[in-house]
Every structure is written in C-alpha cells, then in structure tokens.
PDB file of C-alpha atoms in Angstrom:
ATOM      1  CA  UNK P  29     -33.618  54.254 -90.209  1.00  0.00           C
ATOM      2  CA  UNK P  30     -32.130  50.564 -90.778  1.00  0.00           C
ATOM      3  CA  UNK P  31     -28.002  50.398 -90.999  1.00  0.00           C
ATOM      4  CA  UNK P  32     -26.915  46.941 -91.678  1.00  0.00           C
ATOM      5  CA  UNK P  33     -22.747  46.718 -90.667  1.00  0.00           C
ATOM      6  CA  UNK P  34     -21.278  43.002 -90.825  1.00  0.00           C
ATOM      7  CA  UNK P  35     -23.687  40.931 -89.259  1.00  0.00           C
ATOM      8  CA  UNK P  36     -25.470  43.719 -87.261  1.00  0.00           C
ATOM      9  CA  UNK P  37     -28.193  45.648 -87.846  1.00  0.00           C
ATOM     10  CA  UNK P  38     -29.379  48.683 -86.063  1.00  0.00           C
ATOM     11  CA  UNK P  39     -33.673  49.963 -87.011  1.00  0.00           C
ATOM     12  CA  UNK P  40     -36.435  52.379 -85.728  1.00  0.00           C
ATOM     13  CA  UNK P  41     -40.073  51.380 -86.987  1.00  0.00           C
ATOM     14  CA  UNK P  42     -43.282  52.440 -87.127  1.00  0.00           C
ATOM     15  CA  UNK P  43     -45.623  50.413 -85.213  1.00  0.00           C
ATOM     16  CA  UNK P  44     -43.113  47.907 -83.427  1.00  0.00           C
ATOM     17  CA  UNK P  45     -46.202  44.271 -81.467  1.00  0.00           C
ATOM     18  CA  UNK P  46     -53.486  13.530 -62.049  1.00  0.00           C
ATOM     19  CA  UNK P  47     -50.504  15.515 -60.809  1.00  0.00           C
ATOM     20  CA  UNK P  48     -46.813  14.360 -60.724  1.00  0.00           C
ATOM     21  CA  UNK P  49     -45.031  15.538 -58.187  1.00  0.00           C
ATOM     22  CA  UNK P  50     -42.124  16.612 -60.594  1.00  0.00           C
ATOM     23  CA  UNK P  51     -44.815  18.708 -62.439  1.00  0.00           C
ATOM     24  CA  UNK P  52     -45.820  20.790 -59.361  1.00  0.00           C
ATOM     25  CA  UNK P  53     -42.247  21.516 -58.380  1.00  0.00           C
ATOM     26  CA  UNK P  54     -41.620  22.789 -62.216  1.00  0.00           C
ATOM     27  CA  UNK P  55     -44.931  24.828 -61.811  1.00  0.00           C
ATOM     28  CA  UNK P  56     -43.598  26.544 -58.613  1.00  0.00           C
ATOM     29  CA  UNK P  57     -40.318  27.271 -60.309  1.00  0.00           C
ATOM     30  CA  UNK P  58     -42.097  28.499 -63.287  1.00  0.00           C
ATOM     31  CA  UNK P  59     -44.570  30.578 -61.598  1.00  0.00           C
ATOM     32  CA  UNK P  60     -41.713  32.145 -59.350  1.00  0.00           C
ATOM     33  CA  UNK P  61     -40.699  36.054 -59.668  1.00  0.00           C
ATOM     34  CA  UNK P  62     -38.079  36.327 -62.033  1.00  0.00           C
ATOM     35  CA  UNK P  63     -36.305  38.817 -60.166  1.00  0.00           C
ATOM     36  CA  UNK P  64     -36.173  37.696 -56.204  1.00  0.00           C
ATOM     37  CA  UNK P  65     -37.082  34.056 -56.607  1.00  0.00           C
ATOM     38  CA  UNK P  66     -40.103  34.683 -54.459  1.00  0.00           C
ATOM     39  CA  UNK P  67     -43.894  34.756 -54.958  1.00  0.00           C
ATOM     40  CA  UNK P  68     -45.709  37.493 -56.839  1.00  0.00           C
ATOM     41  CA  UNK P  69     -47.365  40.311 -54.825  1.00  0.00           C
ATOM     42  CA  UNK P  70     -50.991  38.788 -56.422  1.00  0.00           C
ATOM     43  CA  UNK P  71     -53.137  37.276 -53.375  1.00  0.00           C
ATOM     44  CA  UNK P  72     -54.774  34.807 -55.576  1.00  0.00           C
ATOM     45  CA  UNK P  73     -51.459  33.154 -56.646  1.00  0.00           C
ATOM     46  CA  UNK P  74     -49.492  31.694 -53.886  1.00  0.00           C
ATOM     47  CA  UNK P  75     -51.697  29.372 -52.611  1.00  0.00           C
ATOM     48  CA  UNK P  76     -51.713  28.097 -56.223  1.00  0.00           C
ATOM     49  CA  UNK P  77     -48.891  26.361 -56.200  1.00  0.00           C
ATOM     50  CA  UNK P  78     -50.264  23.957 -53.262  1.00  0.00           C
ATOM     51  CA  UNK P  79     -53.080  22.865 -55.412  1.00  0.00           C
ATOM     52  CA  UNK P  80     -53.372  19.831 -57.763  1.00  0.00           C
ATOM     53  CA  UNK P  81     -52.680  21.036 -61.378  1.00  0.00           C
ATOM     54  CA  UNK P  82     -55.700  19.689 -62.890  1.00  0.00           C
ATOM     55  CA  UNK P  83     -58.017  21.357 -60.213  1.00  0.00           C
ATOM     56  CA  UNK P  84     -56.893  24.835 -61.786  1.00  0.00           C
ATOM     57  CA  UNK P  85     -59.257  26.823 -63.562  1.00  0.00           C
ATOM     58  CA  UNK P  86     -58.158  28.259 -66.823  1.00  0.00           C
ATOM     59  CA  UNK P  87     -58.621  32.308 -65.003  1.00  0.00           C
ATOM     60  CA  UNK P  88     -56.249  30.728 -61.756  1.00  0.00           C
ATOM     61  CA  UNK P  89     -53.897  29.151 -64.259  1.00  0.00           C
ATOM     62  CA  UNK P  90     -54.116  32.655 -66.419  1.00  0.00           C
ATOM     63  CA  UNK P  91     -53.837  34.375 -63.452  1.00  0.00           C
ATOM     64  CA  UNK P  92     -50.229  32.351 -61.962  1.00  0.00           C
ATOM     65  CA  UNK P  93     -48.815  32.371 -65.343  1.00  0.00           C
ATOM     66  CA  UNK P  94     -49.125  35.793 -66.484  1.00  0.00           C
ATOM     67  CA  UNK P  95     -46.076  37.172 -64.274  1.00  0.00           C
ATOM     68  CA  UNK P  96     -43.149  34.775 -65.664  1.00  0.00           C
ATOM     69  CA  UNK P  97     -44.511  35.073 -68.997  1.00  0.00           C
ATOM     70  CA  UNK P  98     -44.379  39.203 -68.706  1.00  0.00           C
ATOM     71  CA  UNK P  99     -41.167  38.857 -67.413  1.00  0.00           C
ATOM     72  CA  UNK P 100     -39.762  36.528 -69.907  1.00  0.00           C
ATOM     73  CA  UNK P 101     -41.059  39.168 -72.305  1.00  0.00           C
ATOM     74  CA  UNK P 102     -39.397  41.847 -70.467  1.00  0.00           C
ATOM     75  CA  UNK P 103     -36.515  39.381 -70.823  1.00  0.00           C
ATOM     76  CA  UNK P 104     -36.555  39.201 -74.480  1.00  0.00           C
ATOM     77  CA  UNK P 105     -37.113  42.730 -75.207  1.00  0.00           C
ATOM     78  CA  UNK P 106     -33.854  43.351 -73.250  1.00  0.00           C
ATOM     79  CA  UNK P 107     -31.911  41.346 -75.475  1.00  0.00           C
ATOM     80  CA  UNK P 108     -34.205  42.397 -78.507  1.00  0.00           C
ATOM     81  CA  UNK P 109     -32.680  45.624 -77.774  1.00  0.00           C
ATOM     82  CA  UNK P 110     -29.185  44.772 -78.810  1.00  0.00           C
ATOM     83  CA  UNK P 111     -30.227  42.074 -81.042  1.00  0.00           C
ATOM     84  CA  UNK P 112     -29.398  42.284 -85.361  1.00  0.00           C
ATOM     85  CA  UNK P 113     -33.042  42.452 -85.799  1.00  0.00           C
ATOM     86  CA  UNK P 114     -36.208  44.099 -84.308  1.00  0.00           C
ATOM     87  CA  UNK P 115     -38.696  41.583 -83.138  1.00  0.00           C
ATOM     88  CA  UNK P 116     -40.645  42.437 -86.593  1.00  0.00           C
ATOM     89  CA  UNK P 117     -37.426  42.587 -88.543  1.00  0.00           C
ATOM     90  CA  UNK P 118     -37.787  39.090 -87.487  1.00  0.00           C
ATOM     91  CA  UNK P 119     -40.632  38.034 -88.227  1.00  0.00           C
ATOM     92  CA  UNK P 120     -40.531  38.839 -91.652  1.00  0.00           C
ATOM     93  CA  UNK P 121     -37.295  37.540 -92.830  1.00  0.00           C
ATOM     94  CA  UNK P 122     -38.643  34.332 -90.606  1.00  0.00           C
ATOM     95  CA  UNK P 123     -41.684  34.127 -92.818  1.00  0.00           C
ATOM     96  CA  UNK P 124     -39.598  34.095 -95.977  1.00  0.00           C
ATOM     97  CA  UNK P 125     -37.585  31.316 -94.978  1.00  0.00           C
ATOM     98  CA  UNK P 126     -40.629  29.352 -95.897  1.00  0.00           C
ATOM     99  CA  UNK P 127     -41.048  29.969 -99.546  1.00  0.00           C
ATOM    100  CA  UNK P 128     -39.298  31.152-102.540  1.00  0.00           C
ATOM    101  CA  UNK P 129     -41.657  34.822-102.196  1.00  0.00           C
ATOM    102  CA  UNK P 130     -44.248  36.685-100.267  1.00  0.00           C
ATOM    103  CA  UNK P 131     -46.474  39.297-101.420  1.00  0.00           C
ATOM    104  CA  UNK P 132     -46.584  42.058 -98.884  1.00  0.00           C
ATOM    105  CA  UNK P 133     -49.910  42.068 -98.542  1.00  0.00           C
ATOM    106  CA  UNK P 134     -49.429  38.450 -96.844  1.00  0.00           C
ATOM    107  CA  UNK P 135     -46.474  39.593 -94.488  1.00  0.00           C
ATOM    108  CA  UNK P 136     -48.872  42.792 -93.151  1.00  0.00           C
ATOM    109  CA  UNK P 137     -51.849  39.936 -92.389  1.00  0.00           C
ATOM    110  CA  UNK P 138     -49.355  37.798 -90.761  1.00  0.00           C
ATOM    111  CA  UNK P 139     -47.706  40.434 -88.231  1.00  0.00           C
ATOM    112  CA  UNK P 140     -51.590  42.246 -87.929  1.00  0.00           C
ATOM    113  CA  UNK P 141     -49.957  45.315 -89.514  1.00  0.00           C
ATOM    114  CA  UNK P 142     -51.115  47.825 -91.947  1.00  0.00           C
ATOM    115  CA  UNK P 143     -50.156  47.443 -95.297  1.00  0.00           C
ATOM    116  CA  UNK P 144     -48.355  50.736 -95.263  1.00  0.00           C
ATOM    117  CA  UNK P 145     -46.280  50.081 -92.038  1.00  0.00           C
ATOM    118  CA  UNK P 146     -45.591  46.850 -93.480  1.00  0.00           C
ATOM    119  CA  UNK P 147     -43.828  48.293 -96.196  1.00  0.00           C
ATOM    120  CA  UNK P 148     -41.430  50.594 -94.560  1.00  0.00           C
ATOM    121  CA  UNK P 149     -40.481  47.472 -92.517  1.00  0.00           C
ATOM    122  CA  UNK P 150     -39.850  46.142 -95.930  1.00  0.00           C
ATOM    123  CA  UNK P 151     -38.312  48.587 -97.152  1.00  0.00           C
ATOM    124  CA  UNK P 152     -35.803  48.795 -94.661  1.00  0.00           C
ATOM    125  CA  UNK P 153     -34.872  45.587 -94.901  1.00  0.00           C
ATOM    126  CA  UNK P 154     -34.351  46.285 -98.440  1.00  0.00           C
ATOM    127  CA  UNK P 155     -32.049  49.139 -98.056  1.00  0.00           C
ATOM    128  CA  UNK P 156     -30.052  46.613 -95.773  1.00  0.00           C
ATOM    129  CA  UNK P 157     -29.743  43.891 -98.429  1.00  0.00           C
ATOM    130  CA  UNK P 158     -31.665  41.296 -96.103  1.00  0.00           C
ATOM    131  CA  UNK P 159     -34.180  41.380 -99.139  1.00  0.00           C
ATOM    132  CA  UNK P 160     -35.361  42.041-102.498  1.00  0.00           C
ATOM    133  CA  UNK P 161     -38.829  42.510-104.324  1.00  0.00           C
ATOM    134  CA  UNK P 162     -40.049  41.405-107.754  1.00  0.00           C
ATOM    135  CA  UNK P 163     -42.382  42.302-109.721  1.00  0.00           C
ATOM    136  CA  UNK P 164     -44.851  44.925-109.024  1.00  0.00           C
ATOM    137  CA  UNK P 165     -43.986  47.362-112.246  1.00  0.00           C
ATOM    138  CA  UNK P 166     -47.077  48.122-113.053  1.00  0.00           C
ATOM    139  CA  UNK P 167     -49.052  47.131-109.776  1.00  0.00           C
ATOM    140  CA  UNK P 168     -47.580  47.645-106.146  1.00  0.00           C
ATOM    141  CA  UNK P 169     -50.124  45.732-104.974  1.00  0.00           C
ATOM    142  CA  UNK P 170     -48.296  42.593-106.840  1.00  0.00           C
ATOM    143  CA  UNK P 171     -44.758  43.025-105.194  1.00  0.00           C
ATOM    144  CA  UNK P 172     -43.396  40.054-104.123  1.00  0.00           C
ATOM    145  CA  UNK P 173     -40.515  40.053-101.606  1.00  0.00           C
ATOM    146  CA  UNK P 174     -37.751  37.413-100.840  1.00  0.00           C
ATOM    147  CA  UNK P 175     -34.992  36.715 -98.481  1.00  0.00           C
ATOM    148  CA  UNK P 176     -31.474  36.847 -99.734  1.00  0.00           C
ATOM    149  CA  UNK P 177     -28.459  34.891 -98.161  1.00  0.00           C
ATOM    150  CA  UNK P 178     -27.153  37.946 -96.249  1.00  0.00           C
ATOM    151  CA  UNK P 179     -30.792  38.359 -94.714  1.00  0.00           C
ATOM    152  CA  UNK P 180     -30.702  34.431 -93.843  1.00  0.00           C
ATOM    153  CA  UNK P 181     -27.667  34.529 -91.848  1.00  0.00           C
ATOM    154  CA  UNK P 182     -28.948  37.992 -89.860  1.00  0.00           C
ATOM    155  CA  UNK P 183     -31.388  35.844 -89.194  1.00  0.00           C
ATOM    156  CA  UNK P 184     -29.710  32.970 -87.998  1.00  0.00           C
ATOM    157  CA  UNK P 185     -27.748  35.668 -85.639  1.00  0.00           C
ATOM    158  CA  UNK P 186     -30.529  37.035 -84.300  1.00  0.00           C
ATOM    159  CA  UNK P 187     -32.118  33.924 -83.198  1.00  0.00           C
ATOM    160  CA  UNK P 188     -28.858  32.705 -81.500  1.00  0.00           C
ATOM    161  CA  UNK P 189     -28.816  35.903 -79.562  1.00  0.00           C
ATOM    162  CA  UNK P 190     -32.479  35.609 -78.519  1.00  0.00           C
ATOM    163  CA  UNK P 191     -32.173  31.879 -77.628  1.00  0.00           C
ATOM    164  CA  UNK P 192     -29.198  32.299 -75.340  1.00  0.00           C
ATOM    165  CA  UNK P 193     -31.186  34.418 -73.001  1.00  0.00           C
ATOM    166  CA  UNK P 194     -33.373  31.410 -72.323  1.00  0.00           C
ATOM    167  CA  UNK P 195     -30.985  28.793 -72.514  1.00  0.00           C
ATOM    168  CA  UNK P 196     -28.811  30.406 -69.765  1.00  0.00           C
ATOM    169  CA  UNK P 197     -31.802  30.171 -67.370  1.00  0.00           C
ATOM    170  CA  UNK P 198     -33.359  26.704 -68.517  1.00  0.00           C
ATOM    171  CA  UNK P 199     -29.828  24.835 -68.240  1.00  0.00           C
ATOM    172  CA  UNK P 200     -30.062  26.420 -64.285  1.00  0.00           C
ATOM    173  CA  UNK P 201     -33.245  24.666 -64.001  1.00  0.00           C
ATOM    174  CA  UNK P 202     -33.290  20.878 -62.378  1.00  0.00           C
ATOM    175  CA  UNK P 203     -33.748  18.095 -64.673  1.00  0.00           C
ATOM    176  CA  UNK P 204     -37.275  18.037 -62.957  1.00  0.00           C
ATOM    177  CA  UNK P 205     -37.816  21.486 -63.488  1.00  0.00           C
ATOM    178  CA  UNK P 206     -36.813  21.354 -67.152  1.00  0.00           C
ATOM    179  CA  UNK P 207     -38.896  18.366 -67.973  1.00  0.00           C
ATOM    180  CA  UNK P 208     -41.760  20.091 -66.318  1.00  0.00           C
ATOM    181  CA  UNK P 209     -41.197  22.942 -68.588  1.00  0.00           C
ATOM    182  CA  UNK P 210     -40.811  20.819 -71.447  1.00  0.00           C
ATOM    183  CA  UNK P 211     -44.545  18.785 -71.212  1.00  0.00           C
ATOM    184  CA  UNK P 212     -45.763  22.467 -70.814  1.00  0.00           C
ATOM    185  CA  UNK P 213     -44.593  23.598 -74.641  1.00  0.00           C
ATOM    186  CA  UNK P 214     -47.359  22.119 -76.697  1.00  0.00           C
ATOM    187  CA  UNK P 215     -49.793  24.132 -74.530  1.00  0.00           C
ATOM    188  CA  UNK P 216     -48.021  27.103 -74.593  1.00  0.00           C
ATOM    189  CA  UNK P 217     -47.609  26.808 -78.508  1.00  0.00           C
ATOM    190  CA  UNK P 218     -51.862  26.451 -78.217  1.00  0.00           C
ATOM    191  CA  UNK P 219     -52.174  29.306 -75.855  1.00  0.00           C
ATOM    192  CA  UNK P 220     -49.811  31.813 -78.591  1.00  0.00           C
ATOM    193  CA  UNK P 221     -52.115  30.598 -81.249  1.00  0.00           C
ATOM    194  CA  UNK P 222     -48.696  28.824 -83.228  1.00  0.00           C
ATOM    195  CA  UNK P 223     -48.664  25.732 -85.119  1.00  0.00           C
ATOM    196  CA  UNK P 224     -45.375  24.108 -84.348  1.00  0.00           C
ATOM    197  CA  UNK P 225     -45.743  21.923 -87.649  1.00  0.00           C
ATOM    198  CA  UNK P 226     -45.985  25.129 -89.761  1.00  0.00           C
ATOM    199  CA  UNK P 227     -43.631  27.356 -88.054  1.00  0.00           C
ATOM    200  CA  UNK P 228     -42.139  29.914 -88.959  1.00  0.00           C
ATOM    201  CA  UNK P 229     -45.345  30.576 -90.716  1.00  0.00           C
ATOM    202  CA  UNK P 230     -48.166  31.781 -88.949  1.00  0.00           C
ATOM    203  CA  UNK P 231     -51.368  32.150 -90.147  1.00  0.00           C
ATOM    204  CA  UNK P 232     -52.966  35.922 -90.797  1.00  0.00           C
ATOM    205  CA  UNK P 233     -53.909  37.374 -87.454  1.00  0.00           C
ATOM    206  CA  UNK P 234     -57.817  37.211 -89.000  1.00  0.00           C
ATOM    207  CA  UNK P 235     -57.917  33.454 -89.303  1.00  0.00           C
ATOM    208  CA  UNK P 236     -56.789  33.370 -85.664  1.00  0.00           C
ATOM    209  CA  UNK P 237     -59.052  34.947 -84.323  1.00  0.00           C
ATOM    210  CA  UNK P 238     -61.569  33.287 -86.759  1.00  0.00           C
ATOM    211  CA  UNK P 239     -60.210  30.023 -85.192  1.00  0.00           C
ATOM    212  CA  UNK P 240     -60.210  30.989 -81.105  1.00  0.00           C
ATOM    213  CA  UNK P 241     -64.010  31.956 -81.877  1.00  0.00           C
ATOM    214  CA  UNK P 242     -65.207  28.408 -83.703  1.00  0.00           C
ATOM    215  CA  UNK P 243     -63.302  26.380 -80.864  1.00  0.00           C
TER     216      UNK P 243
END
C-alpha cells in the first residue's frame, strides 16, 4: 500500500534492491568503524592504513572499504525508513526528471526489476499522484509514465532527508578529511557503475554488466 499525506508518503513493495599525507589520514577516517571510531574486527585491514595508497591491491582496497560503505548503507536505510519515498520510489520518479516520459519497460531495466514488480511500483506512485501514464489503450506494453509537480517536490523532500544524514557527518570531518573524501568521488561513482554526467539516469542493469565485462 502507498498513502501520500502532504509531503509524505508512506509504501510496502514487492521486491525492494604517490601518497599525500592528507590522503592517508582521510583513508583512516574513512575506513574507521562507524560506530566506535575504532578499527574493524578484519585482520587484513588495520595494517592497511600504514601502507602507501597506491601499493593497495584492488582485493586490500575492496577489502578496507567494504565496512564504511555497509555501514553508510545501514545509515541510509535508517533514514530511508522514515523518508517520503522508498529507495525505489526514488529511483523512479528520479529517472523521470530526465525526460518528458518513460515507458515502463525502461524503468524495470534501469532498477534490474521485473516488468511486473515494476508496475506495482508504478502503480503506486500513481495512486499517490507522484505520476501519470499515457497511452497504452490498446497495448500495455506502450504505457508511458511521467512525473507530475506533486511527485517532483516528494522528490526534492526525499533527497533533502537522505542528504542530511551525510552532511551531518562530512561537515564533522577535517578539512583534510573532507578533501580526501572528495578526490575519492569520481572513483566511487566508477566503482557503483554511475555516470555523473548522465545522472539521474542510469543505464539498464544489462548494459552494465555488458560494460564491467568489455573493460
């Protein structure tokens, strides 16, 4: 069920998916538990963060980064929980910000979903007035679907709301620390598979994968 009230709304779905100095520090800080501040409980990290960036190998650097980034996930599920939107709520109305219409056949390839879970999510969002379809009369396979103004500024909520979360914690940071993090976002963009130029639009899970495999 999806119950839009004023600017919130609450849903259930189906299927809901040469080192600088300055650089080190940020890669301790980064690489830090985000509960006690301390080092994870993995052996293989800690003596990690002693070690020349570059010298990393990409399973030691998987390896170190894989606890912040679960718990930054953890993070944002938190807040996801009381957020306007669901996290594919969100993705949808994000990929209609792009253009004037999407068939729904595009919006299932995007997210990696099933046609038919795609259109619950849809429809949901329908019932809420966050969107409408065209077309599609005679062919459902032709439906087009399209933000509407009330879905854009849900939007706009929900993003604030998931933003803060990280903003409180980045503006705690150092200026080192945050500059650190900052030279690390066009990697991290490359590691999600994300084109920063094209965003919000992402390409079809497919031609991801399609992508990682030609590298």
């Amino acid at each position: 069920m999806c119950h839009y009230r004023g600017q919130r709304t609450t849903c259930q779905e189906t299927g809901e998916r040469a080192s600088r100095p300055g650089a080190e520090r940020g890669l301790r800080v980064m690489f830090m538990d985000g509960e006690s501040g301390t080092n994870t409980d993995d052996p293989a990290i800690p003596g990690l963060f002693e070690r020349n960036p570059v010298s990393l190998t990409p399973a030691e650097v998987a390896a170190a980064s894989r606890p912040p980034l679960t718990m930054i996930g953890n993070r944002l599920r938190e807040t996801n929980a009381n957020a306007p939107l669901s996290a594919a709520q969100s993705l949808v109305l994000s990929q209609l910000t792009t253009t004037d219409s999407m068939p729904i056949t595009e919006l299932a390839a995007a997210d990696g979903r099933a046609i038919s879970t795609m259109t619950e999510i849809v429809g949901r969002l329908t019932s809420a007035g966050l969107v409408v379809k065209r077309g599609g009369v005679e062919d459902r396979r032709q439906v087009r679907v399209a933000i509407t103004a009330e879905g854009r500024r849900a939007l706009e909520d929900n993003q604030r709301l998931r933003n803060q979360t990280l903003t409180e914690r980045i503006a705690a940071l150092s200026d080192q620390e945050r500059a650190a993090l900052a030279a690390a976002l066009p990697a991290l963009w490359k590691v999600a598979e994300i084109d920063p130029v094209a965003w919000p639009r992402v390409h079809p899970r497919s031609e991801r994968r399609r992508r990682r495999t030609t590298r």
